[in-house]
Short mmCIF file of C-alpha atoms and ligand atoms in Angstrom, two decimals:
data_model
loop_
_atom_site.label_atom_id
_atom_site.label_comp_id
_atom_site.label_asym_id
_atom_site.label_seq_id
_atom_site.Cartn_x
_atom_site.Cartn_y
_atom_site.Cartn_z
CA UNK A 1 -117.98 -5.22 -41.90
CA UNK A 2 -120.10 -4.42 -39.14
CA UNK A 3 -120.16 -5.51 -35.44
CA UNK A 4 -123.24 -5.38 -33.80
CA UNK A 5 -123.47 -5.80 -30.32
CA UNK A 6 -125.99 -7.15 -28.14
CA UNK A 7 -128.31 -4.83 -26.63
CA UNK A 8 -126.87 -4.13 -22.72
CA UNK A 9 -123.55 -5.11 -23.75
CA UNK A 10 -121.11 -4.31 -21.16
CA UNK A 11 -117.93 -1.28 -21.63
CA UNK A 12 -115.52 -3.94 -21.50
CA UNK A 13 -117.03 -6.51 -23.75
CA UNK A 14 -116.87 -3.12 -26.78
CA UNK A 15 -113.24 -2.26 -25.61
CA UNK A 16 -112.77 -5.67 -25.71
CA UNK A 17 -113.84 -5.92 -29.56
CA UNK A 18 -112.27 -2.73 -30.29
CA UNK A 19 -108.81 -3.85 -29.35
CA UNK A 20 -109.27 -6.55 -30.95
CA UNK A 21 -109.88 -4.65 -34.00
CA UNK A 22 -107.23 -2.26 -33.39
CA UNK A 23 -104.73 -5.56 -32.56
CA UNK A 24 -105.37 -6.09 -36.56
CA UNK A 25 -104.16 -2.93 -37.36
CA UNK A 26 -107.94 -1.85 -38.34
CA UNK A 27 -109.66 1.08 -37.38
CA UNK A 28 -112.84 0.59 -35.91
CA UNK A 29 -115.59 3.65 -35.91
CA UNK A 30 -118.02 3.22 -33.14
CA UNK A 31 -121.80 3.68 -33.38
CA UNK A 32 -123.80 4.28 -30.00
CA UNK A 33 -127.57 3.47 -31.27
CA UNK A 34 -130.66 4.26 -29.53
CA UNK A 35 -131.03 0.23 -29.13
CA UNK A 36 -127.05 -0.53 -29.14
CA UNK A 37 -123.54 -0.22 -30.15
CA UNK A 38 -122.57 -0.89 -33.56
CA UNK A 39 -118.72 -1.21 -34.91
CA UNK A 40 -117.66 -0.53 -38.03
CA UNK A 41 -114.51 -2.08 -39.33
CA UNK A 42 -113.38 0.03 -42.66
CA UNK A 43 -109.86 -0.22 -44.39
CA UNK A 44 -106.62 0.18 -42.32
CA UNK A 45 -105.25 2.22 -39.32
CA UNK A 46 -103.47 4.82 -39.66
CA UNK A 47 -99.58 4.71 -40.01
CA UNK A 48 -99.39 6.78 -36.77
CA UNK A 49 -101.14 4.25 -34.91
CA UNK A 50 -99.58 1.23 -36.39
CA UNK A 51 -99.24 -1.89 -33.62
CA UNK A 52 -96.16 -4.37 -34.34
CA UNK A 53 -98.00 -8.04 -36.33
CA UNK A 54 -97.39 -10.92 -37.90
CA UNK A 55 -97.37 -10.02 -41.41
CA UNK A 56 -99.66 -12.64 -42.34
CA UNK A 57 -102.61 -11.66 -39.68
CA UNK A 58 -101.81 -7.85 -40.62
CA UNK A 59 -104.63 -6.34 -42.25
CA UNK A 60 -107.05 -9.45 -41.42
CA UNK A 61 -110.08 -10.16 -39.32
CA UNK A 62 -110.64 -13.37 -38.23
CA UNK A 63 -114.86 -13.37 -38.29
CA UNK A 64 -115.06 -16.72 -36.72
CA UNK A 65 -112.74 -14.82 -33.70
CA UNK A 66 -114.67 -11.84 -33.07
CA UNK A 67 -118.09 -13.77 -33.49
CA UNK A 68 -117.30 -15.29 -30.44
CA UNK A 69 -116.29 -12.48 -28.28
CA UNK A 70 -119.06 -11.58 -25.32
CA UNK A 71 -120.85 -8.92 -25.88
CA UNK A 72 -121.08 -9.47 -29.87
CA UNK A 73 -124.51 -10.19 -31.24
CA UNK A 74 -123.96 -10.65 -34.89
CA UNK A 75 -121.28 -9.49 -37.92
CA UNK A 76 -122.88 -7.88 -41.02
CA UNK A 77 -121.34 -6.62 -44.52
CA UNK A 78 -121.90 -3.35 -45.45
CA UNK A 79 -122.56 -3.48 -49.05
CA UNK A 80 -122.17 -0.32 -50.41
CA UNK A 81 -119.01 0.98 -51.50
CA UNK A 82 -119.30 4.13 -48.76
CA UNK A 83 -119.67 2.51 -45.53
CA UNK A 84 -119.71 5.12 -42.80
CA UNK A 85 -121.74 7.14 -44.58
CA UNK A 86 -124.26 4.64 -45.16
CA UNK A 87 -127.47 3.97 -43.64
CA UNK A 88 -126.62 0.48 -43.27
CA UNK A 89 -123.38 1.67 -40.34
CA UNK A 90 -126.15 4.35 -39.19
CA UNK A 91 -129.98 4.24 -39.34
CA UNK A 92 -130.76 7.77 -37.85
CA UNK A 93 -129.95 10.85 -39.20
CA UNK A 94 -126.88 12.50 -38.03
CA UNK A 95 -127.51 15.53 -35.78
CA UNK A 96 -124.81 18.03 -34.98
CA UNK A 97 -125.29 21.89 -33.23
CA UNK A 98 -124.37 24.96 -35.66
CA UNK A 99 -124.66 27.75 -33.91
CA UNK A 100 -128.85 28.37 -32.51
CA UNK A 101 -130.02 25.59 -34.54
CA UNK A 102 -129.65 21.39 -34.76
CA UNK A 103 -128.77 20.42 -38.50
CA UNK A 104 -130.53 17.51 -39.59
CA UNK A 105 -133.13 18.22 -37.27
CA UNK A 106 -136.72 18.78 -38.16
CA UNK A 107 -135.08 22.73 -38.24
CA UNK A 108 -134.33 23.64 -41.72
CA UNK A 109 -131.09 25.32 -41.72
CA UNK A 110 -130.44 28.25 -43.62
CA UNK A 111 -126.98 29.91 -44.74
CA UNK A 112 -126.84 32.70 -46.42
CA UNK A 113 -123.69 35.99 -47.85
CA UNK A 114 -122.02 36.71 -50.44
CA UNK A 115 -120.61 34.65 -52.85
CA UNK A 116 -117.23 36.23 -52.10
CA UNK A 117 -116.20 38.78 -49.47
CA UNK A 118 -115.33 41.95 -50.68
CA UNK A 119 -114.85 44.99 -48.21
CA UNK A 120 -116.09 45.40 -44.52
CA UNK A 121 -118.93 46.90 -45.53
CA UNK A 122 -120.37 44.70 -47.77
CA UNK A 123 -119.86 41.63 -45.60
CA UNK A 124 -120.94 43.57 -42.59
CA UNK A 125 -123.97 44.92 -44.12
CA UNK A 126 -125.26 41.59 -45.59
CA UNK A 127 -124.39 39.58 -42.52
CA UNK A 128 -127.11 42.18 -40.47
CA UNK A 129 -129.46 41.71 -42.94
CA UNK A 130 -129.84 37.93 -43.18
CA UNK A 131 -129.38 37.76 -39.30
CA UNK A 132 -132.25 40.08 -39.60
CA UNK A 133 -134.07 37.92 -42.16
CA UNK A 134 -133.51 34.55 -39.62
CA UNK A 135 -130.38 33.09 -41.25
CA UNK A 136 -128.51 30.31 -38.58
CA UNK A 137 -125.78 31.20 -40.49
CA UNK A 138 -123.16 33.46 -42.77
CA UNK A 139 -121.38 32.47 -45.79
CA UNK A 140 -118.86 34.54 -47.79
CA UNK A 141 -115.68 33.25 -49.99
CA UNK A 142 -112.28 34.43 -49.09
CA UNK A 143 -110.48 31.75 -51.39
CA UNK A 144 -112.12 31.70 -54.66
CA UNK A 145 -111.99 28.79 -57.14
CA UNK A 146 -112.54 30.81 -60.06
CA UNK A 147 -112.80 29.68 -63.74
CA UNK A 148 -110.96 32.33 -65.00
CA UNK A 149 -107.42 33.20 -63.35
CA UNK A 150 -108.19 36.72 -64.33
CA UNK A 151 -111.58 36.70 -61.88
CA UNK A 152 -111.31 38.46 -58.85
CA UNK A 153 -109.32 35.54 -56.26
CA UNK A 154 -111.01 36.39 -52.72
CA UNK A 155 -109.45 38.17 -50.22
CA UNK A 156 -107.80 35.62 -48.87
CA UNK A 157 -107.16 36.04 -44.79
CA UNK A 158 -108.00 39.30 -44.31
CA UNK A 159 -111.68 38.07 -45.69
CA UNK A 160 -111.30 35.48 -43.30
CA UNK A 161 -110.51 38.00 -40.61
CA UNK A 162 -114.14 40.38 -41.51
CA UNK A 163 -115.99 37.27 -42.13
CA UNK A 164 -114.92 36.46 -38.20
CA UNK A 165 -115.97 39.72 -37.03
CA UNK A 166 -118.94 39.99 -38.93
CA UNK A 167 -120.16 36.74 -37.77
CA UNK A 168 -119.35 37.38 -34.02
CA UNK A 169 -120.87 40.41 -33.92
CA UNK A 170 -124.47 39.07 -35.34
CA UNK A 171 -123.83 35.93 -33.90
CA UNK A 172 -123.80 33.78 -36.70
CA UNK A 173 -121.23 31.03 -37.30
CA UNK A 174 -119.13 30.85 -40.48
CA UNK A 175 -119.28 28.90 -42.95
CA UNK A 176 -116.57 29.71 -45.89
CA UNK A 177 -114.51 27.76 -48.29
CA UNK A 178 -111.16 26.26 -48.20
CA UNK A 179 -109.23 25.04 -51.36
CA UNK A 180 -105.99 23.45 -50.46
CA UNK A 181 -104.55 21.27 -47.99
CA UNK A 182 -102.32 23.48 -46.44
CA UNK A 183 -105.29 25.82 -45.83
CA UNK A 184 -107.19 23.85 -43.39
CA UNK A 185 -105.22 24.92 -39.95
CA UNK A 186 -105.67 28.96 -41.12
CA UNK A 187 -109.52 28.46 -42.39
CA UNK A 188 -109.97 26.54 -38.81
CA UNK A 189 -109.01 29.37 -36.70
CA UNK A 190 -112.22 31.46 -38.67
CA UNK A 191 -114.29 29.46 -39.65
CA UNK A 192 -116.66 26.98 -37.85
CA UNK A 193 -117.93 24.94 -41.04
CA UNK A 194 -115.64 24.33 -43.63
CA UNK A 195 -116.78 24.35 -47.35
CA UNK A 196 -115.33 21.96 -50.03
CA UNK A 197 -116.32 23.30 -53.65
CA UNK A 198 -117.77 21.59 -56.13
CA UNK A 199 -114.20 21.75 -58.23
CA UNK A 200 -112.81 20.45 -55.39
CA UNK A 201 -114.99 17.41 -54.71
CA UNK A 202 -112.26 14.98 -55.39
CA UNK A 203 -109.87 16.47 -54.11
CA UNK A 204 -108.75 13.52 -51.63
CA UNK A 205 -105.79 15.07 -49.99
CA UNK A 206 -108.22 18.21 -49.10
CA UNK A 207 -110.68 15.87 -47.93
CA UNK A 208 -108.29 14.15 -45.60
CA UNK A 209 -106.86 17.09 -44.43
CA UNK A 210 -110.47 18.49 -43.84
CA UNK A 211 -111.32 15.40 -42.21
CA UNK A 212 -109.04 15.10 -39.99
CA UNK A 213 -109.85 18.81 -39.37
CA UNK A 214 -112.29 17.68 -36.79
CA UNK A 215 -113.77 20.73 -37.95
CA UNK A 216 -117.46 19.95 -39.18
CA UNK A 217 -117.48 19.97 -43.40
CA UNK A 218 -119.81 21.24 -46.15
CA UNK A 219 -119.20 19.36 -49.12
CA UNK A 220 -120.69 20.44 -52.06
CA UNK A 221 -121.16 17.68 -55.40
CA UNK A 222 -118.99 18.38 -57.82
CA UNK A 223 -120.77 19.43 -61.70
CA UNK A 224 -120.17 15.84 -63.31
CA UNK A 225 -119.93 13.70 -60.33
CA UNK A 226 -122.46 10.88 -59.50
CA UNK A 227 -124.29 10.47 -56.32
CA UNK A 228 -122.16 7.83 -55.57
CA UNK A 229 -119.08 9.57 -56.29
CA UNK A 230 -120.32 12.20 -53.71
CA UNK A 231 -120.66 9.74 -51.41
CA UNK A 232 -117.50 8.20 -51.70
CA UNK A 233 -115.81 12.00 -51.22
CA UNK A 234 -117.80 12.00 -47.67
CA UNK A 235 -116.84 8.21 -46.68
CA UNK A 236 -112.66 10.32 -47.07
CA UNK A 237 -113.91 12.81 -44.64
CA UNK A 238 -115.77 10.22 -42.16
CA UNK A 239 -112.69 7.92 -42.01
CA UNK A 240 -110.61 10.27 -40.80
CA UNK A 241 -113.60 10.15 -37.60
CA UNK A 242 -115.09 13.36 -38.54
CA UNK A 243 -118.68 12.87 -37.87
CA UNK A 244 -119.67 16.28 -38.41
CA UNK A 245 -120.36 16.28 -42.70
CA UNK A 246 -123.31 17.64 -44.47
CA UNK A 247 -123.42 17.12 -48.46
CA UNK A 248 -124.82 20.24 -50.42
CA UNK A 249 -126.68 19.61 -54.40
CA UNK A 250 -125.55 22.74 -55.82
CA UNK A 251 -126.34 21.53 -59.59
CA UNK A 252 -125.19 19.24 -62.15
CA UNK A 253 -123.79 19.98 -65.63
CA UNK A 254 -126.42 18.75 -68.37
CA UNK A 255 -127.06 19.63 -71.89
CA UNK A 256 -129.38 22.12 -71.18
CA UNK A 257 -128.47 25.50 -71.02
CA UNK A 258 -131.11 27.67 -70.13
CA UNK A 259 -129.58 27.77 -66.72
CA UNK A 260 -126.17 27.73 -64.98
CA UNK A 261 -126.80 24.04 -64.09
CA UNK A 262 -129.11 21.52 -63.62
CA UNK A 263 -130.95 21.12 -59.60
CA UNK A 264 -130.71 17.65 -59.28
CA UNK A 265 -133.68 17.66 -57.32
CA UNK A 266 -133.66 13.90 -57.14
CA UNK A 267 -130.76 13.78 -55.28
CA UNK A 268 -132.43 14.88 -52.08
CA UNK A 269 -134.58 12.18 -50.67
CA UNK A 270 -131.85 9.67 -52.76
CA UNK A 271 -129.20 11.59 -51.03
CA UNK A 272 -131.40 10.43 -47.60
CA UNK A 273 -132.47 7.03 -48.51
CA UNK A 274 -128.71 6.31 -48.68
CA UNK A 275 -126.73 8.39 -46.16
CA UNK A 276 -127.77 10.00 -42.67
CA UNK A 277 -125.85 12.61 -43.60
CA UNK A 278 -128.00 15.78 -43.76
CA UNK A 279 -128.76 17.31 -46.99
CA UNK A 280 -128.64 20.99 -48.15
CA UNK A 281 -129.04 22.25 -50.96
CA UNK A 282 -127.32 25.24 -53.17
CA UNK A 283 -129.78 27.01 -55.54
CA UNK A 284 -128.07 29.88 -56.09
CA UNK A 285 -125.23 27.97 -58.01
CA UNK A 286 -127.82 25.52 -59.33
CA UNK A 287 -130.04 27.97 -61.01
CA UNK A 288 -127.02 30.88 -61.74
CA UNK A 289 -130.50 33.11 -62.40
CA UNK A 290 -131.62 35.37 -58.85
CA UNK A 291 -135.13 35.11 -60.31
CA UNK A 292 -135.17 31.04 -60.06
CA UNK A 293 -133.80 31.08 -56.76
CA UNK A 294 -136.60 31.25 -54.70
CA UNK A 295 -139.05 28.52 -56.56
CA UNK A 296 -136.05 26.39 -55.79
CA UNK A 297 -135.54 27.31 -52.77
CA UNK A 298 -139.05 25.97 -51.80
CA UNK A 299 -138.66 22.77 -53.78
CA UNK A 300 -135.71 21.87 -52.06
CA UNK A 301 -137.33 21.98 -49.36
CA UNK A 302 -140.71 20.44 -50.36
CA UNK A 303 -137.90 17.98 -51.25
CA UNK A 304 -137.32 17.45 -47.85
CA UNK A 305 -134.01 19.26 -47.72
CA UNK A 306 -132.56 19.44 -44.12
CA UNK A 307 -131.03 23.38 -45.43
CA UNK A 308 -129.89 25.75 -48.09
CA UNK A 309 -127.34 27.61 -48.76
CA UNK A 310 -127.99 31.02 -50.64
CA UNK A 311 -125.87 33.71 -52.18
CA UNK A 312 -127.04 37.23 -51.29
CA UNK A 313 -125.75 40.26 -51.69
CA UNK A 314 -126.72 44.07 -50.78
CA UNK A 315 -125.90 45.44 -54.48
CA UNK A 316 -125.70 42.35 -56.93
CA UNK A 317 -125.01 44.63 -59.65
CA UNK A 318 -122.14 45.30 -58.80
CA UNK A 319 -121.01 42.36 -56.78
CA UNK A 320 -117.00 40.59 -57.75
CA UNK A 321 -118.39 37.30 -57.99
CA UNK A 322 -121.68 35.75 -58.57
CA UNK A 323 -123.67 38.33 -59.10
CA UNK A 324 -126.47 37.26 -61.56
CA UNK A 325 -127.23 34.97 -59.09
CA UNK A 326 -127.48 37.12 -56.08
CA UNK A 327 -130.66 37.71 -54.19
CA UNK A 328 -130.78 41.57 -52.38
CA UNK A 329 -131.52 41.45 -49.00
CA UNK A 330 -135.24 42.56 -49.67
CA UNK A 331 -135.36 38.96 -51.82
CA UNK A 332 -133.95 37.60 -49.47
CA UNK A 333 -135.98 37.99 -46.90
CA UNK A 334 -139.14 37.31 -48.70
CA UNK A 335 -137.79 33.73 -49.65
CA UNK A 336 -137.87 33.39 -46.04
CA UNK A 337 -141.41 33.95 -45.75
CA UNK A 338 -142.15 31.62 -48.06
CA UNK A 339 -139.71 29.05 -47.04
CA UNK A 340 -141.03 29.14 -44.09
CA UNK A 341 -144.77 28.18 -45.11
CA UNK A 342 -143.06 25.19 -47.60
CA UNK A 343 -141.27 23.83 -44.09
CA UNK A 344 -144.88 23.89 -42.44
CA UNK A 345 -146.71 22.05 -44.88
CA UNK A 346 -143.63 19.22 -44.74
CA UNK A 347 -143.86 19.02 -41.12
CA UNK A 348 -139.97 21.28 -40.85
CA UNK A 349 -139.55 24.26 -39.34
CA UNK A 350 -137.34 27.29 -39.62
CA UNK A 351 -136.61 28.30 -36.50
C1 PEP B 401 -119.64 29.05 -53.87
O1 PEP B 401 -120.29 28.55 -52.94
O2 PEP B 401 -119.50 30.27 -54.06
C2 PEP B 401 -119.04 28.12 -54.87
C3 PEP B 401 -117.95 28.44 -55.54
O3 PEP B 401 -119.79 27.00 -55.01
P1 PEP B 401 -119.54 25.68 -55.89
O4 PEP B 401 -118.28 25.08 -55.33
O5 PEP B 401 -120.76 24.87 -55.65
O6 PEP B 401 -119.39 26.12 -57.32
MN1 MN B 402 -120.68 31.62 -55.69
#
């Protein structure tokens, strides 16, 4: 349910509604609009925060109640299944700051590394060169979800640790992936996005521990889920009051098999007609081919993409993970170029 509350109300009219809310054993997520202040009452508080009730009122709002309160305008339903992270809760599109740029600003962001990272040298190396090209910001694996248990792992902290350095040194936040629960507090200390993997979409105890994170989240669709279901992994990460989520298309299984997986190119502007989340996309993993990269690269963005995310390494020949996929920095940096001229002619920009 929303609250919407009349335009000028007064501080203590929202606390007012917000303890009343929190009375209930709710947990109310607050919206400051351009025009007003919208509340958002979704599911229960948690246990930590628990306030002694009568059983019977536990767990209920009394509409007629809160109707009444000064200050409130009106009480809507949300109707989607994924409330915070619908447009309904929140019209514009969530901004955040990463680093020099604003995501979901008219700025197309760009992240770019290595699939994994695999020495000092490699991750040093490619993090000058896409500084170089005008990537906002590094990527590089140090946990690896791997199909095959025989694949090279990641590095594990110690990639953490070079990813850190290289990324302070060209100024570049990090962006890397974190697979497990227990993860989240060590991947923190590195890292200043945290990536959930497609395989790990679902993953709801992740989610809440990455929520909760308050650290901002990439979360990438998993290869069979819906855009609903994606949604509905973001809505974990936004009740736990983490505002700071971006969703990532990084392909969908089909039957076709001409490519690694399928851009769901679609799921773009759907992606944005239903959330104000921002939007990346991944085409890299979507294509699985270097060559495709960059044609959908610039359709992602033609797409109205608010970033990308793109594997590159300085020898993909030889690279541990990822490699057939891998654009050298010379590629690289001519996708770019051409990126940048795509961004014009949508009215973004690549700063
Ligand atoms: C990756 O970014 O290297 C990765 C493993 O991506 P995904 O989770 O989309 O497969
Ligand atoms: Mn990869």
């Amino acid at each position: 349910m929303l609250i919407v509350m009349r335009h000028g109300a007064s501080p203590e009219e929202v606390s007012a509604v917000v303890e009343a809310i929190e009375q209930q054993n709710m947990r109310p997520h607050l919206y400051r609009g351009e025009e007003r202040i919208v509340i958002a009452v979704v599911g229960k508080a948690p246990a930590s925060t628990l306030v002694p009730v009568s059983p019977a009122a536990a767990g209920r709002l009394n509409p007629e109640l809160l109707r009444a309160m000064p200050g409130v305008d009106r009480l809507l339903p949300i109707a989607r299944p994924y409330k915070l992270a619908s447009r309904e809760f929140i019209p514009e599109n969530t901004r955040f700051r990463l680093g020099r740029v604003e995501v979901g600003s008219e700025n197309v962001l760009i992240i770019a590394g290595p699939c994994s990272v695999e020495s000092r040298s490699q991750i040093m190396e490619t993090a000058q060169a896409v500084c170089e090209a005008g990537a906002h910001a590094l990527r590089g694996g140090a946990y690896k979800p791997r199909t095959s248990p025989y694949s090279f792992q990641g590095m594990g902290e110690e990639g953490l640790e070079l990813l850190a350095e290289a990324g302070k040194k060209y100024g570049l936040p990090i962006v890397t992936e974190v697979m497990a629960p227990e993860q989240v507090p060590q991947v923190c200390r590195y890292a200043d996005v945290l990536q959930i993997g497609a395989r790990n979409m679902q993953n709801f105890n992740l989610l809440n521990a990455a929520g909760s994170s308050q650290q901002p989240v990439l979360l990438k669709r998993g290869p069979s889920a819906t855009i609903e279901d994606l949604l509905m992994s973001a809505e974990y990460l936004l009740a736990q009051g983490n505002r700071r989520v971006m969703l990532c298309e990084r392909g969908i299984r089909t039957f076709e098999n001409a490519t690694r997986n399928t851009t769901d190119i679609n799921a773009v502007p759907v992606l944005q007609q239903l959330t104000h989340l921002p939007v990346l996309l991944d085409p890299s993993h979507s294509t699985g081919e270097a060559s495709l990269v960059e044609a959908i690269a610039r359709a992602g963005v033609a797409a109205g993409a608010d970033g990308l995310i793109i594997e590159v390494h300085p020898d993909p020949g030889y690279a541990l993970s990822d490699g057939q996929q891998s654009l050298t920095p010379e590629q690289f940096a001519r996708l770019i170029y051409s990126i940048r001229a795509v961004a014009q002619a949508v009215h973004r920009t690549v700063a």
